[in-house]
Short mmCIF file of C-alpha atoms in Angstrom, two decimals:
data_model
loop_
_atom_site.label_atom_id
_atom_site.label_comp_id
_atom_site.label_asym_id
_atom_site.label_seq_id
_atom_site.Cartn_x
_atom_site.Cartn_y
_atom_site.Cartn_z
CA MET A 1 102.30 133.17 96.23
CA THR A 2 103.56 129.47 95.55
CA ARG A 3 103.20 128.15 91.82
CA GLN A 4 100.67 125.83 93.40
CA ASN A 5 98.79 128.97 94.34
CA ILE A 6 98.69 130.54 91.42
CA ASN A 7 97.72 127.06 89.19
CA LYS A 8 95.11 127.30 91.50
CA HIS A 9 93.93 130.90 90.22
CA THR A 10 91.43 130.04 87.79
CA PHE A 11 90.68 133.34 86.71
CA PRO A 12 93.45 136.32 86.10
CA LYS A 13 93.29 139.60 86.61
CA LEU A 14 93.43 142.45 83.98
CA LEU A 15 93.89 146.31 85.40
CA ILE A 16 93.69 148.65 82.37
CA LEU A 17 95.09 152.21 83.16
CA VAL A 18 93.31 155.32 82.10
CA GLY A 19 94.96 158.75 81.70
CA ALA A 20 96.41 161.80 79.97
CA PRO A 21 100.13 161.50 80.15
CA GLY A 22 101.61 162.65 83.06
CA SER A 23 98.64 161.36 85.25
CA GLY A 24 100.78 159.15 87.29
CA LYS A 25 100.19 155.62 85.00
CA SER A 26 103.80 154.69 84.84
CA THR A 27 104.28 155.13 88.71
CA PHE A 28 101.43 153.34 89.94
CA ALA A 29 101.78 150.43 88.44
CA LYS A 30 105.71 150.26 89.00
CA TYR A 31 104.84 150.27 92.89
CA PHE A 32 102.23 148.21 92.95
CA LEU A 33 104.20 145.03 90.94
CA ARG A 34 106.64 146.30 94.24
CA THR A 35 103.58 145.08 96.38
CA GLU A 36 101.72 142.59 94.62
CA GLU A 37 102.79 139.10 93.68
CA ASN A 38 102.12 137.59 89.88
CA TRP A 39 101.52 140.87 87.99
CA VAL A 40 103.47 142.10 84.63
CA ARG A 41 102.83 145.45 83.33
CA VAL A 42 102.31 145.76 79.55
CA ASN A 43 103.48 149.01 78.65
CA ARG A 44 103.33 150.35 74.82
CA ASP A 45 106.35 152.86 75.05
CA ASP A 46 108.35 149.95 76.80
CA PHE A 47 107.94 148.20 73.15
CA ARG A 48 108.47 151.04 70.91
CA MET A 49 111.87 151.85 72.89
CA MET A 50 112.84 148.15 72.79
CA GLN A 51 112.19 147.54 69.19
CA PHE A 52 112.53 150.74 67.46
CA GLY A 53 114.93 153.11 70.20
CA ASP A 54 112.16 155.60 70.04
CA THR A 55 108.52 156.41 71.43
CA LYS A 56 107.38 158.41 67.96
CA MET A 57 106.08 156.02 65.65
CA ASN A 58 104.26 156.64 62.50
CA PHE A 59 100.72 154.61 61.63
CA PHE A 60 102.60 151.74 60.04
CA TYR A 61 105.45 150.65 63.36
CA GLU A 62 102.00 151.75 65.52
CA GLU A 63 100.02 148.64 64.38
CA ARG A 64 102.90 146.47 64.94
CA ILE A 65 102.92 147.63 68.46
CA SER A 66 99.95 147.14 69.22
CA LYS A 67 100.15 143.75 68.16
CA MET A 68 103.25 143.18 70.33
CA VAL A 69 101.04 144.41 73.01
CA GLU A 70 97.94 142.08 72.57
CA ALA A 71 100.39 138.92 72.19
CA SER A 72 101.81 139.67 75.08
CA THR A 73 98.93 140.50 76.80
CA ILE A 74 97.04 137.25 76.07
CA ALA A 75 100.19 134.94 76.04
CA LEU A 76 100.26 136.23 80.34
CA LEU A 77 96.64 135.62 81.20
CA LYS A 78 96.41 132.29 79.20
CA SER A 79 99.37 131.45 81.80
CA LYS A 80 97.56 132.79 84.38
CA THR A 81 99.82 135.86 85.46
CA ASN A 82 97.68 139.22 86.17
CA VAL A 83 98.23 142.10 83.91
CA ILE A 84 98.61 145.97 83.86
CA ILE A 85 98.17 147.78 80.58
CA ASP A 86 99.71 150.51 81.03
CA ALA A 87 98.40 152.93 78.57
CA THR A 88 96.95 156.36 78.39
CA ASN A 89 93.21 154.13 77.21
CA CYS A 90 91.47 157.12 77.18
CA GLY A 91 89.37 156.63 74.10
CA LEU A 92 85.85 154.88 74.29
CA ARG A 93 87.16 152.98 71.38
CA THR A 94 89.80 151.64 72.66
CA ILE A 95 88.04 150.41 75.84
CA GLU A 96 85.69 148.68 74.02
CA ASP A 97 88.60 147.20 71.70
CA MET A 98 90.37 145.47 75.02
CA ILE A 99 86.72 144.23 76.58
CA GLU A 100 86.28 142.64 73.22
CA THR A 101 89.93 141.19 73.39
CA TYR A 102 90.68 140.15 76.92
CA THR A 103 87.19 139.38 78.39
CA GLU A 104 87.77 135.71 77.77
CA TYR A 105 90.77 135.66 79.47
CA ALA A 106 90.57 137.61 82.69
CA ASP A 107 88.25 139.42 84.68
CA ILE A 108 89.23 143.23 83.97
CA GLN A 109 88.82 146.36 86.21
CA PHE A 110 89.79 149.77 85.34
CA LYS A 111 91.92 152.36 87.66
CA VAL A 112 91.23 156.33 86.13
CA PHE A 113 93.89 159.21 86.90
CA ASP A 114 91.85 162.16 86.13
CA LEU A 115 93.79 165.10 87.17
CA PRO A 116 93.03 168.92 85.66
CA THR A 117 95.02 169.71 82.96
CA GLU A 118 96.93 172.55 84.48
CA GLU A 119 98.58 169.83 86.58
CA LEU A 120 99.42 167.73 83.65
CA VAL A 121 101.02 169.84 81.83
CA SER A 122 102.98 170.82 84.36
CA ARG A 123 104.27 167.11 84.97
CA CYS A 124 104.81 166.67 81.54
CA ASP A 125 107.72 169.86 81.49
CA LYS A 126 109.08 168.92 84.46
CA ARG A 127 109.16 165.42 83.09
CA ASN A 128 110.67 166.58 79.86
CA ALA A 129 113.44 169.14 81.47
CA GLU A 130 114.60 165.24 83.99
CA ILE A 131 114.45 163.13 80.92
CA GLY A 132 113.85 165.06 77.29
CA LYS A 133 110.56 163.43 76.61
CA PHE A 134 108.28 166.71 75.41
CA ILE A 135 104.41 166.34 74.80
CA PRO A 136 103.20 168.79 73.78
CA LYS A 137 99.85 170.76 75.66
CA ARG A 138 97.49 169.65 73.03
CA ALA A 139 98.05 166.58 72.87
CA ILE A 140 97.41 166.39 77.09
CA GLU A 141 94.08 168.13 75.98
CA LYS A 142 92.88 165.25 73.77
CA TYR A 143 93.25 163.12 75.80
CA VAL A 144 91.46 164.77 78.56
CA ASN A 145 88.86 165.41 76.32
CA GLN A 146 88.56 161.62 75.24
CA LEU A 147 88.76 160.66 78.63
CA ARG A 148 86.01 163.28 79.87
CA PHE A 149 83.67 161.65 76.73
CA THR A 150 84.51 158.07 77.37
CA LYS A 151 83.39 158.88 81.34
CA GLU A 152 80.17 160.01 79.85
CA LYS A 153 79.49 156.96 77.98
CA PHE A 154 80.80 154.39 80.21
CA ASP A 155 80.78 153.85 83.95
CA PHE A 156 84.35 152.00 84.12
CA GLN A 157 82.76 149.42 86.37
CA PRO A 158 84.23 145.79 86.82
CA ILE A 159 83.69 143.09 84.06
CA PRO A 160 83.90 139.32 84.78
CA ARG A 161 85.15 137.46 82.83
CA ARG A 162 83.10 135.51 79.92
CA LEU A 163 83.55 133.24 76.99
CA LYS A 164 83.16 134.64 73.46
CA GLU A 165 80.13 133.62 71.42
CA THR A 166 80.49 130.40 70.20
CA GLU A 167 77.26 129.31 68.18
CA ASN A 168 77.74 128.57 65.12
CA LYS A 169 75.81 129.99 62.30
CA TYR A 170 75.58 128.84 59.30
CA VAL A 171 74.83 130.56 55.70
CA THR A 172 71.95 129.35 54.00
CA GLN A 173 72.41 127.19 51.00
CA ASN A 174 70.62 125.81 48.08
CA GLU A 175 70.29 121.73 49.26
CA ASN A 176 68.80 120.84 45.64
CA LEU A 177 72.81 121.70 44.48
CA PRO A 178 74.88 118.65 43.92
CA LYS A 179 76.27 118.56 47.70
CA ALA A 180 80.51 118.94 48.13
CA VAL A 181 83.60 118.76 50.42
CA ILE A 182 86.45 121.15 49.58
CA CYS A 183 90.01 120.06 50.37
CA ASP A 184 92.84 122.42 51.16
CA LEU A 185 96.17 120.19 49.98
CA ASP A 186 99.29 122.05 51.54
CA GLY A 187 98.87 120.71 55.02
CA THR A 188 95.89 119.31 54.65
CA LEU A 189 96.06 116.58 52.45
CA SER A 190 99.63 116.29 52.02
CA ILE A 191 102.01 116.64 54.25
CA LEU A 192 105.23 118.57 52.81
CA ASN A 193 107.43 116.46 54.81
CA GLY A 194 110.08 119.15 54.97
CA ARG A 195 109.81 120.63 50.97
CA ASP A 196 109.40 124.52 50.84
CA PRO A 197 105.69 125.15 50.78
CA TYR A 198 105.77 127.84 48.50
CA ASN A 199 107.46 125.53 45.75
CA ALA A 200 105.90 122.74 45.14
CA SER A 201 107.98 121.52 41.72
CA THR A 202 108.66 118.03 43.86
CA CYS A 203 105.34 117.97 45.19
CA GLU A 204 104.84 114.43 44.14
CA ASN A 205 106.73 113.60 46.89
CA ASP A 206 104.68 115.00 49.65
CA LEU A 207 103.45 112.34 52.90
CA LEU A 208 99.54 111.52 51.94
CA ASN A 209 97.62 112.55 55.51
CA LYS A 210 95.92 109.45 55.51
CA PRO A 211 92.77 110.50 58.10
CA VAL A 212 91.83 113.83 55.61
CA ALA A 213 92.68 110.97 52.72
CA LYS A 214 89.80 108.26 54.72
CA VAL A 215 87.25 111.22 55.04
CA LEU A 216 87.35 112.40 51.15
CA GLU A 217 87.00 108.51 50.38
CA MET A 218 84.06 108.41 52.84
CA ALA A 219 82.27 111.46 51.55
CA LYS A 220 83.29 110.70 47.86
CA ASN A 221 81.56 107.21 48.22
CA GLU A 222 78.14 108.92 50.00
CA GLY A 223 78.15 110.45 46.78
CA TYR A 224 79.59 113.89 47.53
CA LYS A 225 81.51 115.85 44.58
CA ILE A 226 85.28 116.43 46.23
CA ILE A 227 86.61 119.46 45.38
CA LEU A 228 90.45 120.44 45.97
CA LEU A 229 91.06 124.15 46.31
CA SER A 230 94.42 124.87 46.77
CA GLY A 231 96.69 128.17 47.38
CA ARG A 232 99.66 126.36 45.14
CA GLU A 233 100.17 128.48 41.57
CA ASN A 234 98.66 126.72 39.05
CA VAL A 235 102.53 126.08 37.06
CA TYR A 236 102.40 123.16 39.39
CA ARG A 237 99.33 121.69 38.08
CA GLU A 238 101.25 118.20 36.84
CA PRO A 239 103.13 117.51 40.18
CA THR A 240 100.02 118.03 42.33
CA ILE A 241 98.07 115.38 39.93
CA ARG A 242 100.80 113.32 40.13
CA PHE A 243 100.59 113.23 43.89
CA LEU A 244 96.95 112.67 43.48
CA GLN A 245 97.36 109.66 41.22
CA LYS A 246 99.81 108.21 43.21
CA TYR A 247 97.35 107.85 46.59
CA ASN A 248 94.58 107.11 44.39
CA ILE A 249 92.66 110.06 45.51
CA ASP A 250 89.00 110.57 43.59
CA TYR A 251 88.28 113.92 43.27
CA ASP A 252 86.36 116.06 40.81
CA LEU A 253 87.38 119.39 40.59
CA LEU A 254 91.36 121.04 41.24
CA ILE A 255 91.11 124.48 41.52
CA MET A 256 94.67 126.18 42.06
CA ARG A 257 95.46 129.92 42.19
CA ASN A 258 96.91 131.92 39.28
CA ALA A 259 101.19 132.30 38.80
CA ASN A 260 102.43 135.06 40.06
CA ASP A 261 99.42 136.34 41.81
CA PHE A 262 100.82 136.49 45.65
CA ARG A 263 97.82 137.38 47.62
CA LYS A 264 97.21 136.04 50.74
CA ASP A 265 95.69 132.59 50.82
CA SER A 266 92.34 134.02 52.08
CA ILE A 267 91.64 136.60 49.76
CA ILE A 268 92.34 134.18 47.03
CA LYS A 269 90.19 131.25 48.36
CA ARG A 270 87.47 133.48 48.55
CA GLU A 271 87.52 134.70 45.50
CA ILE A 272 87.69 131.51 43.86
CA PHE A 273 85.00 129.98 45.82
CA GLU A 274 83.07 133.03 44.94
CA ASN A 275 83.56 132.94 41.61
CA GLU A 276 83.50 128.63 40.57
CA ILE A 277 81.87 127.29 42.92
CA GLN A 278 79.29 129.17 45.23
CA GLY A 279 75.85 128.78 44.17
CA LYS A 280 76.28 125.92 41.63
CA TYR A 281 77.30 123.29 44.71
CA PHE A 282 75.71 122.80 48.35
CA VAL A 283 79.22 122.91 50.48
CA GLU A 284 78.80 120.39 53.48
CA PHE A 285 81.93 121.51 54.67
CA LEU A 286 85.77 121.92 54.34
CA LEU A 287 89.00 120.65 55.25
CA ASP A 288 91.82 123.29 55.80
CA ASP A 289 94.74 124.23 58.10
CA ARG A 290 95.60 127.73 58.04
CA ASN A 291 94.44 129.77 60.72
CA GLN A 292 93.41 133.07 57.99
CA VAL A 293 91.70 130.84 55.28
CA VAL A 294 89.89 128.62 58.40
CA ASP A 295 88.79 132.22 59.79
CA MET A 296 87.45 132.81 56.58
CA TRP A 297 85.37 129.74 55.88
CA ARG A 298 83.70 130.25 58.84
CA LYS A 299 83.51 134.19 60.24
CA GLU A 300 83.27 135.82 56.72
CA LEU A 301 81.22 133.04 54.55
CA GLY A 302 79.42 131.00 57.20
CA LEU A 303 80.80 127.79 56.06
CA PRO A 304 81.47 124.59 58.45
CA CYS A 305 85.24 123.99 58.66
CA PHE A 306 86.91 121.37 59.64
CA GLN A 307 90.74 122.24 60.56
CA VAL A 308 92.90 119.81 60.75
CA ASN A 309 96.43 121.25 62.23
CA TYR A 310 98.17 123.83 63.35
CA GLY A 311 97.87 126.57 61.38
CA ASP A 312 98.88 130.13 62.97
CA PHE A 313 101.65 130.90 59.75
#
């Protein structure tokens, strides 16, 4: 397949293999890759061995393996590369989660490997003798039972690609309250210009993000309260004020996190919002840059938030 043809392939395919250990999933996947073009196999065991040198991980590491699998799969699908997810995938919740995660990126298909328990045990015993990978019978039985239950609830029919619901559903607010705009500092109103984001002692030397400052100016002129809500520790309040004075930023409230509170920005800002802003102001919109915070405003609190920069950190 030429690169030109690949680019014309608008919707990539995701093939999810389903079956207990020893059912032939990996054998199928590896053969499939030799006979089909523009396909990549994503396998949890490969990630386990590559990153940790073992296939038996505790929950802490398994969670990270899941993130690696998801990130790799999405990146490949976005590049219009077809993907085979080669793992047991027998649980109904696992199937539903994968559909929810990947449905906006690809047409999804399934291939189920459903063999009798004794045949699976025999195959796994043979594999253990060859490569030393032991899987107890009770583990195999667990997956067989999971698959039996899943087949009763799910038909494994192909699922065409579909975009997720994007309708904005905003929380109801009291329109009689003072109207306000909430704005973040680091990466939003101020540009760090090489400064350590965790040390704001020299933040007065930050650069001004002029388009954001202009939005605040226009909102202020329209009578909005300007609330600056920052994840900076309040020990940096004085240099922060000097920055705001330097650029003549007209604001009504400057709220910063407490010193030595190292929780996630999204947690801190939600807590501050609920304690000091909610019920006191009608929030017209927010300006922020960090994904986790933007998602919190939008998804958890139902507030309109405009993301002013890339914020995957």
